[in-house]
JSON list of N, CA, C and O in Angstrom, two decimals:
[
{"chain": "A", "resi": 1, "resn": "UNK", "atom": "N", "xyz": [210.17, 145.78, -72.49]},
{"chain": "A", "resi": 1, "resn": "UNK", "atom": "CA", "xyz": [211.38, 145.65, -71.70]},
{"chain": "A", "resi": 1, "resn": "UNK", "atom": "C", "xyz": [211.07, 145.76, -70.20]},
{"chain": "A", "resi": 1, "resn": "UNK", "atom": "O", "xyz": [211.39, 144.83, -69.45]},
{"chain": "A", "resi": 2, "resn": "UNK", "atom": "N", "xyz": [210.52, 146.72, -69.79]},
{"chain": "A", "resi": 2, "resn": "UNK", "atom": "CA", "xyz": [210.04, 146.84, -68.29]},
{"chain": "A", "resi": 2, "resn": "UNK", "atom": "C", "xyz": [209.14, 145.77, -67.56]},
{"chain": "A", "resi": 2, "resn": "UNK", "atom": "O", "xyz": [209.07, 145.56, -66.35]},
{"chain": "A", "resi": 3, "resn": "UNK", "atom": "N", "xyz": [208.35, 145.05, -68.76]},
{"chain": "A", "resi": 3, "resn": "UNK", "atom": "CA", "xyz": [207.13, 144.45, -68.64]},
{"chain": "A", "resi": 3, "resn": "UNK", "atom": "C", "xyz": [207.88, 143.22, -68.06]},
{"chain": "A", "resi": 3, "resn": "UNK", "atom": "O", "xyz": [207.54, 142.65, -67.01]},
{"chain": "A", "resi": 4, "resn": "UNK", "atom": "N", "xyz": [209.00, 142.84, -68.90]},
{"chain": "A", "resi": 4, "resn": "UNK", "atom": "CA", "xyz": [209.61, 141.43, -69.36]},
{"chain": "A", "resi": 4, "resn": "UNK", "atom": "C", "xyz": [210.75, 141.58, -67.49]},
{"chain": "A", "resi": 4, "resn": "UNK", "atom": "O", "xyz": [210.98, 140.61, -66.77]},
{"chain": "A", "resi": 5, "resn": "UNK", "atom": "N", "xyz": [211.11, 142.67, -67.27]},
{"chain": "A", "resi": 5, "resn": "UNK", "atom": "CA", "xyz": [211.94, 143.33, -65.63]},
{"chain": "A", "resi": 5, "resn": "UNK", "atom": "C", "xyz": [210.28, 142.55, -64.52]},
{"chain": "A", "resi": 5, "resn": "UNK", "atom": "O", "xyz": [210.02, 141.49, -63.96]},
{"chain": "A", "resi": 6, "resn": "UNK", "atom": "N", "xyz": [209.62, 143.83, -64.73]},
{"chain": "A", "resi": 6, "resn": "UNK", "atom": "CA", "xyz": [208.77, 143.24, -63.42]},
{"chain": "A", "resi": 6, "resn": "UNK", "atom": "C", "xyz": [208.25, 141.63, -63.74]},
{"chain": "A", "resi": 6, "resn": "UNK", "atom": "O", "xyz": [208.16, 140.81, -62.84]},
{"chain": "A", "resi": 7, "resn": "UNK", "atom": "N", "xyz": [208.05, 141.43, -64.65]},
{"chain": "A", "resi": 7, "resn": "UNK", "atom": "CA", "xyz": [207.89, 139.59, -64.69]},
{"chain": "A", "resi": 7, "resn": "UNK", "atom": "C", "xyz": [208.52, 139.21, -63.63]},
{"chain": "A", "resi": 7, "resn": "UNK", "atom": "O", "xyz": [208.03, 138.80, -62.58]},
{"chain": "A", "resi": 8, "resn": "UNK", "atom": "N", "xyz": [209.98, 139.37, -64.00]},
{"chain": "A", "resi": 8, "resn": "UNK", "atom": "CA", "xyz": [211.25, 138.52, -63.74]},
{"chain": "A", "resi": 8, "resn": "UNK", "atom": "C", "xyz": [211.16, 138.22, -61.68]},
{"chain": "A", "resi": 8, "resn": "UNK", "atom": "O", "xyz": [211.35, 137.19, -61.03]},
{"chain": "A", "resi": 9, "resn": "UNK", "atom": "N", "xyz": [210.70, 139.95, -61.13]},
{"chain": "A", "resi": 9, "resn": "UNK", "atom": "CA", "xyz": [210.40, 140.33, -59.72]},
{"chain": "A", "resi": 9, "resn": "UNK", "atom": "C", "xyz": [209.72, 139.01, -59.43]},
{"chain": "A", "resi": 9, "resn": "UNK", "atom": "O", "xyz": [210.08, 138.01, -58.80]},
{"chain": "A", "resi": 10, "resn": "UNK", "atom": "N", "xyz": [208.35, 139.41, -60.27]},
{"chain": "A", "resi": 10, "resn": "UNK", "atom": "CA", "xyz": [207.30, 139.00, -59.75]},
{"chain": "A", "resi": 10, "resn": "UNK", "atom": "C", "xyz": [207.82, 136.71, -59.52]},
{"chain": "A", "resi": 10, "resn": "UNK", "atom": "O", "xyz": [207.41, 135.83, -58.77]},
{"chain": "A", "resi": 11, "resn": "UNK", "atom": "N", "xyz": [208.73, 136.76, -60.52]},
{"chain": "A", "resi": 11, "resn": "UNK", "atom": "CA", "xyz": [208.78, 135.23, -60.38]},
{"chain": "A", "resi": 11, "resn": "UNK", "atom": "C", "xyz": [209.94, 134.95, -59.48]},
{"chain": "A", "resi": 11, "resn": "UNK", "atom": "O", "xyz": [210.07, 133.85, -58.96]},
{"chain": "A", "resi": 12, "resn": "UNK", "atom": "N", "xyz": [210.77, 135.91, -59.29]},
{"chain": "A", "resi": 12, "resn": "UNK", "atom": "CA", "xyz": [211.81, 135.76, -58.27]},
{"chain": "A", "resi": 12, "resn": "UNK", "atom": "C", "xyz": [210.85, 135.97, -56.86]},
{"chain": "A", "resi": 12, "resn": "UNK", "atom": "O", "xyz": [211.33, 135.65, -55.77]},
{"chain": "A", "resi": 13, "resn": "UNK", "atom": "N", "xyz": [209.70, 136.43, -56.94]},
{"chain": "A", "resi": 13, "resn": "UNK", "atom": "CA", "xyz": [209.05, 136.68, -55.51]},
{"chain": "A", "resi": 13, "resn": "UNK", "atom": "C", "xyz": [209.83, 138.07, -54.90]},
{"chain": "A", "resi": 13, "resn": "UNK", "atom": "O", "xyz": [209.82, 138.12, -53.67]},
{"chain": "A", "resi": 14, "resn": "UNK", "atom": "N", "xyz": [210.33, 138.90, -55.39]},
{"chain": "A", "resi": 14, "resn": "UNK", "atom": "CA", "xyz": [210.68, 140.32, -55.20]},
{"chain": "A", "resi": 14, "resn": "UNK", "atom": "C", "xyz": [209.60, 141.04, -54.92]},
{"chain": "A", "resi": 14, "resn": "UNK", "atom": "O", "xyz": [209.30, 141.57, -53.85]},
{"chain": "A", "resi": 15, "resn": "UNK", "atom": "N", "xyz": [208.66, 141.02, -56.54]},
{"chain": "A", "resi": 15, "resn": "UNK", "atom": "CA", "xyz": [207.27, 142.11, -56.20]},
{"chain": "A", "resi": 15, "resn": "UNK", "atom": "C", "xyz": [206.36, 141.21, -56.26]},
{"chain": "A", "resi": 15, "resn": "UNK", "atom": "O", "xyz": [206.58, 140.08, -56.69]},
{"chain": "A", "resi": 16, "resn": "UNK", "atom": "N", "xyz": [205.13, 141.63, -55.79]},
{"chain": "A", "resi": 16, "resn": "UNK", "atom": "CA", "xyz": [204.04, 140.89, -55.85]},
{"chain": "A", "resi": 16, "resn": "UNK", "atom": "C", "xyz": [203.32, 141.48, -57.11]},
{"chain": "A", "resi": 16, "resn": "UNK", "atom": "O", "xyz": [203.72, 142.59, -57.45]},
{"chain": "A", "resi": 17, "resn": "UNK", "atom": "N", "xyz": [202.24, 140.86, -57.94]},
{"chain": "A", "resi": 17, "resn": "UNK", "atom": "CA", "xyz": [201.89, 140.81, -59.44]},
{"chain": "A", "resi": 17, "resn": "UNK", "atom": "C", "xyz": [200.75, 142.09, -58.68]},
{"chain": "A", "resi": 17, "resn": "UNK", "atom": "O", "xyz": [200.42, 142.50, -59.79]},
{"chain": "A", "resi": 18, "resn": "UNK", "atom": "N", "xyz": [200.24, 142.65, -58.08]},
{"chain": "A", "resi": 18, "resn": "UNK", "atom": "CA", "xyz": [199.07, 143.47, -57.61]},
{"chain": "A", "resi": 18, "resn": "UNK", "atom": "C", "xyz": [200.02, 144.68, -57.41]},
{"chain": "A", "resi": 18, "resn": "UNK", "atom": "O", "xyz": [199.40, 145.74, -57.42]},
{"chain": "A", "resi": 19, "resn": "UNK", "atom": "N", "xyz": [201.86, 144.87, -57.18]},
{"chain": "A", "resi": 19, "resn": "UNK", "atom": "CA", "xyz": [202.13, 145.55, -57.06]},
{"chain": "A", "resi": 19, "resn": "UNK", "atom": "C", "xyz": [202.85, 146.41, -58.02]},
{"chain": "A", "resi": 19, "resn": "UNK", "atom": "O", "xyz": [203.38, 147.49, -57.75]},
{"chain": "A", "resi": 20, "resn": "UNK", "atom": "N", "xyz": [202.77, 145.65, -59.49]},
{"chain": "A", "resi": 20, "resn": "UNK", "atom": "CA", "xyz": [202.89, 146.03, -61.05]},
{"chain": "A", "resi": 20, "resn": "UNK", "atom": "C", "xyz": [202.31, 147.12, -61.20]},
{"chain": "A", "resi": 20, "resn": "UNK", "atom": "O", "xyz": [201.13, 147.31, -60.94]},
{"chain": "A", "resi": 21, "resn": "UNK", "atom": "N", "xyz": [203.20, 148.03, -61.69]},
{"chain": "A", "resi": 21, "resn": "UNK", "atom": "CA", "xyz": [202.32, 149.45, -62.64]},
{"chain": "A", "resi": 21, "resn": "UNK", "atom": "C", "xyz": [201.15, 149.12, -63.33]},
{"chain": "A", "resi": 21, "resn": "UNK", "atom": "O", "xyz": [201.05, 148.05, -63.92]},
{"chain": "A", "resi": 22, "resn": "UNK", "atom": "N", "xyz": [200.23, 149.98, -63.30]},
{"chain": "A", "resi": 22, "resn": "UNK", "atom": "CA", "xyz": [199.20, 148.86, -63.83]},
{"chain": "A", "resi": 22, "resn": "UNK", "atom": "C", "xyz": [199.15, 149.77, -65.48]},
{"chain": "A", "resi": 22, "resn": "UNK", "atom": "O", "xyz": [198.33, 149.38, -66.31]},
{"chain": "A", "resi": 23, "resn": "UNK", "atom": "N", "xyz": [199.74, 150.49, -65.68]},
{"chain": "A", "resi": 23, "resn": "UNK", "atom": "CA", "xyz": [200.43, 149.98, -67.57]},
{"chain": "A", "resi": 23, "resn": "UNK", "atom": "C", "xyz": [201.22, 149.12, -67.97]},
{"chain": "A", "resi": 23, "resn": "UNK", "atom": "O", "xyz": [201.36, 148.94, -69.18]},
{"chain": "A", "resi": 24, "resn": "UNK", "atom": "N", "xyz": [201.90, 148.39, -67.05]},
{"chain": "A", "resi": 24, "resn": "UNK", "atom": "CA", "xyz": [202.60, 147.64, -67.00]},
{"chain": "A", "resi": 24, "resn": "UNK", "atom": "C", "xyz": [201.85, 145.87, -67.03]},
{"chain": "A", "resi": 24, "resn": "UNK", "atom": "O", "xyz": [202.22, 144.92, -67.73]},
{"chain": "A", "resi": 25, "resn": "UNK", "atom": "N", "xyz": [200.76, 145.90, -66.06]},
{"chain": "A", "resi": 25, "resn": "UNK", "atom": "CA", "xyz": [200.14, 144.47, -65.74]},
{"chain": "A", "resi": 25, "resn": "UNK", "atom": "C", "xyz": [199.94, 143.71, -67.09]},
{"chain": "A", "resi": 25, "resn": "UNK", "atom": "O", "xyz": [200.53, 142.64, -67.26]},
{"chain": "A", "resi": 26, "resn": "UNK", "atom": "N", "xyz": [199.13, 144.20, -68.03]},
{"chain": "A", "resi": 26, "resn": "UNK", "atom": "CA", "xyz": [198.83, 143.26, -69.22]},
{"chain": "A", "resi": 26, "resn": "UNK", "atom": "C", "xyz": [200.32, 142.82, -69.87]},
{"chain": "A", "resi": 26, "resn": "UNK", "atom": "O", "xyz": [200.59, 141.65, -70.13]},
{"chain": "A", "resi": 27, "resn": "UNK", "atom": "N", "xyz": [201.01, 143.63, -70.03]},
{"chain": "A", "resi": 27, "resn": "UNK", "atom": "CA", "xyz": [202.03, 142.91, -70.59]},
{"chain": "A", "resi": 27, "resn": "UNK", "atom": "C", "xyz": [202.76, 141.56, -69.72]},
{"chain": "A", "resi": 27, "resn": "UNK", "atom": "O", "xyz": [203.02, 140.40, -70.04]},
{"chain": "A", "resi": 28, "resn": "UNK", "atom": "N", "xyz": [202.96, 142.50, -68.26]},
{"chain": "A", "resi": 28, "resn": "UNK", "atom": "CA", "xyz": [203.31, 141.38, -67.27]},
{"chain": "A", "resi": 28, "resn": "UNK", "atom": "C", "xyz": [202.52, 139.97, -67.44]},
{"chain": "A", "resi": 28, "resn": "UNK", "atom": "O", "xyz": [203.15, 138.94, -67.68]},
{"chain": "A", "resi": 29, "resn": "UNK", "atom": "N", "xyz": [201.13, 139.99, -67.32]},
{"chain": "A", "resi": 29, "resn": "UNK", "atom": "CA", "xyz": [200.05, 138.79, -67.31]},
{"chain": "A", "resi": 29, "resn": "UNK", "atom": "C", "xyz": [200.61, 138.04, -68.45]},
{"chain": "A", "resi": 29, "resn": "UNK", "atom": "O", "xyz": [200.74, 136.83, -68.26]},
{"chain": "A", "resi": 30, "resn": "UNK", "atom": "N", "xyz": [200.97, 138.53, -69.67]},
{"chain": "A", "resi": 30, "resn": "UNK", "atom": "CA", "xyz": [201.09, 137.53, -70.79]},
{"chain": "A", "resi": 30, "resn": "UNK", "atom": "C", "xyz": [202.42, 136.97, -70.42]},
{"chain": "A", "resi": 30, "resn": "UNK", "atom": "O", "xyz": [202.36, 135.85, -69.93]},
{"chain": "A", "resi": 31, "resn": "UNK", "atom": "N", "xyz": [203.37, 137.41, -70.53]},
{"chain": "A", "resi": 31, "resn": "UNK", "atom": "CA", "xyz": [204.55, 137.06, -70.22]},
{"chain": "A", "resi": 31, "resn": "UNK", "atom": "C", "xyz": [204.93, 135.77, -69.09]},
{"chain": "A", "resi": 31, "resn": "UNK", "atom": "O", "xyz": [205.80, 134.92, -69.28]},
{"chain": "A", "resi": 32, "resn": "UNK", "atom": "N", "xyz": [204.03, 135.88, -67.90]},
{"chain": "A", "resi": 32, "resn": "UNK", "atom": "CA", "xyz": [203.66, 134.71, -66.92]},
{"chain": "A", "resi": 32, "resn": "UNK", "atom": "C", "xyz": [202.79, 134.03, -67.62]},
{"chain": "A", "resi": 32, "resn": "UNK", "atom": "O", "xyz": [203.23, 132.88, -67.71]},
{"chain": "A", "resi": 33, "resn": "UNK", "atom": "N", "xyz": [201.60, 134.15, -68.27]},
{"chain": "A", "resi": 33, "resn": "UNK", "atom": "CA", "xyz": [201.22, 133.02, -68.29]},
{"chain": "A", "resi": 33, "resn": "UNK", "atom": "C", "xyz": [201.81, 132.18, -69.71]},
{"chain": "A", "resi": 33, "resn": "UNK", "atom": "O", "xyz": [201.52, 131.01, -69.93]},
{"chain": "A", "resi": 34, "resn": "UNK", "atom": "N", "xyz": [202.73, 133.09, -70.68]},
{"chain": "A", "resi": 34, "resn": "UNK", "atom": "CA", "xyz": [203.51, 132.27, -71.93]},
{"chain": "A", "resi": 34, "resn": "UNK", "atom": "C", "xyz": [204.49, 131.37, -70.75]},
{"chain": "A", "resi": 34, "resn": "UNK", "atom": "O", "xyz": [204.69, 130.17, -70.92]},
{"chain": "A", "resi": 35, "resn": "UNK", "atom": "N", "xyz": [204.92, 131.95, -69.81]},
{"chain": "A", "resi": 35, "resn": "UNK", "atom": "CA", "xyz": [205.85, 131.08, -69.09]},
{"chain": "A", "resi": 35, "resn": "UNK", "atom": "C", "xyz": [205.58, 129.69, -68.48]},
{"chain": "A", "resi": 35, "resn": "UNK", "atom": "O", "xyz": [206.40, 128.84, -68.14]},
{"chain": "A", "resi": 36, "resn": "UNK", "atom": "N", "xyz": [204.30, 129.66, -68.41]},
{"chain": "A", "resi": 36, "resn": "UNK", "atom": "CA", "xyz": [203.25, 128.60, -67.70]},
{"chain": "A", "resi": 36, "resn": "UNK", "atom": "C", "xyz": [203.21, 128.89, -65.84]},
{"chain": "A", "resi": 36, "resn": "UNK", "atom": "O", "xyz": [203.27, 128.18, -64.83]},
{"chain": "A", "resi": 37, "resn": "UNK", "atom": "N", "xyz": [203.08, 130.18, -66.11]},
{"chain": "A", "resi": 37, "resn": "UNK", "atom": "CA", "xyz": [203.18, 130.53, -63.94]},
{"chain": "A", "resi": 37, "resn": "UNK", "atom": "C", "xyz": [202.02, 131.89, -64.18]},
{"chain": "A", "resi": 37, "resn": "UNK", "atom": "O", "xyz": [202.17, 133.06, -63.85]},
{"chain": "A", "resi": 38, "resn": "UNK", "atom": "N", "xyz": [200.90, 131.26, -64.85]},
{"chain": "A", "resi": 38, "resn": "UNK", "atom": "CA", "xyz": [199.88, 132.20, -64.51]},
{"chain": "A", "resi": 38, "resn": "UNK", "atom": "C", "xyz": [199.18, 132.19, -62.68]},
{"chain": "A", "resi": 38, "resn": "UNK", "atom": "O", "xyz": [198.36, 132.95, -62.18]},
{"chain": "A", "resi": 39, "resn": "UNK", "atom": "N", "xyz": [199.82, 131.17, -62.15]},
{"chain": "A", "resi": 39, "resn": "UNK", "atom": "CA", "xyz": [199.15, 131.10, -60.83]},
{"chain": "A", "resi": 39, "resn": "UNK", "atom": "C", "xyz": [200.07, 132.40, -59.75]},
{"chain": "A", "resi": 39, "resn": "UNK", "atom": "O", "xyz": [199.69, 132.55, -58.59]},
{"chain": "A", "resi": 40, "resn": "UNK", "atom": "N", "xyz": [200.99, 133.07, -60.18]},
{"chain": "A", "resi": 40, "resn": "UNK", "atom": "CA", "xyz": [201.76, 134.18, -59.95]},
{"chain": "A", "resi": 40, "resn": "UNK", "atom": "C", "xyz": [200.60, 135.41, -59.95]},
{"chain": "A", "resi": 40, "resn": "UNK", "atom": "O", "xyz": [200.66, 136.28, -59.08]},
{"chain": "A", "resi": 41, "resn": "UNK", "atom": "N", "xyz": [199.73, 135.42, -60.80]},
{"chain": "A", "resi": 41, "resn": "UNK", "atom": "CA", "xyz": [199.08, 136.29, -61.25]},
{"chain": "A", "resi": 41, "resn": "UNK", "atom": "C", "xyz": [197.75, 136.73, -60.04]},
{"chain": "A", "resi": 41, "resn": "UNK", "atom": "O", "xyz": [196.60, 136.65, -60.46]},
{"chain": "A", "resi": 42, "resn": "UNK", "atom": "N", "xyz": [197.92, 137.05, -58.98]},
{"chain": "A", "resi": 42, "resn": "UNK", "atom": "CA", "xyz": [197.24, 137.75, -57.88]},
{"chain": "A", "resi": 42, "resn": "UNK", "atom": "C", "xyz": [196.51, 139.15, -57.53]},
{"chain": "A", "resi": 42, "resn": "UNK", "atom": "O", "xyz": [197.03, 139.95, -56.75]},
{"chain": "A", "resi": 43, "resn": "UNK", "atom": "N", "xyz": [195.56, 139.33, -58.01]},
{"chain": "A", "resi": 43, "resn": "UNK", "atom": "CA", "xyz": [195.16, 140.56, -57.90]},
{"chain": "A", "resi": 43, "resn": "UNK", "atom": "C", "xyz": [194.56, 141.23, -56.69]},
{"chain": "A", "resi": 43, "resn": "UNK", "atom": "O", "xyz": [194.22, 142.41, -56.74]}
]
């Protein structure tokens, strides 16, 4: 649920993907790149 929230940031351009909890990042990463916007994915 949180994972699927910061996605949403990260594709609205709210947060930046480096600024993800990083228990949070792997879930985030899959979620962008199932979306096809792995280029979001900035470390």
């Amino acid at each position: 649920m949180m994972a699927m929230f910061f996605a949403q940031r990260v594709i609205l351009n709210k947060t930046e993907f480096k600024a993800v909890p990083a228990s949070l990042q792997e879930g985030v990463k899959e979620i962008l790149i199932e979306s096809g916007l792995e280029f979001l994915i900035v470390e």
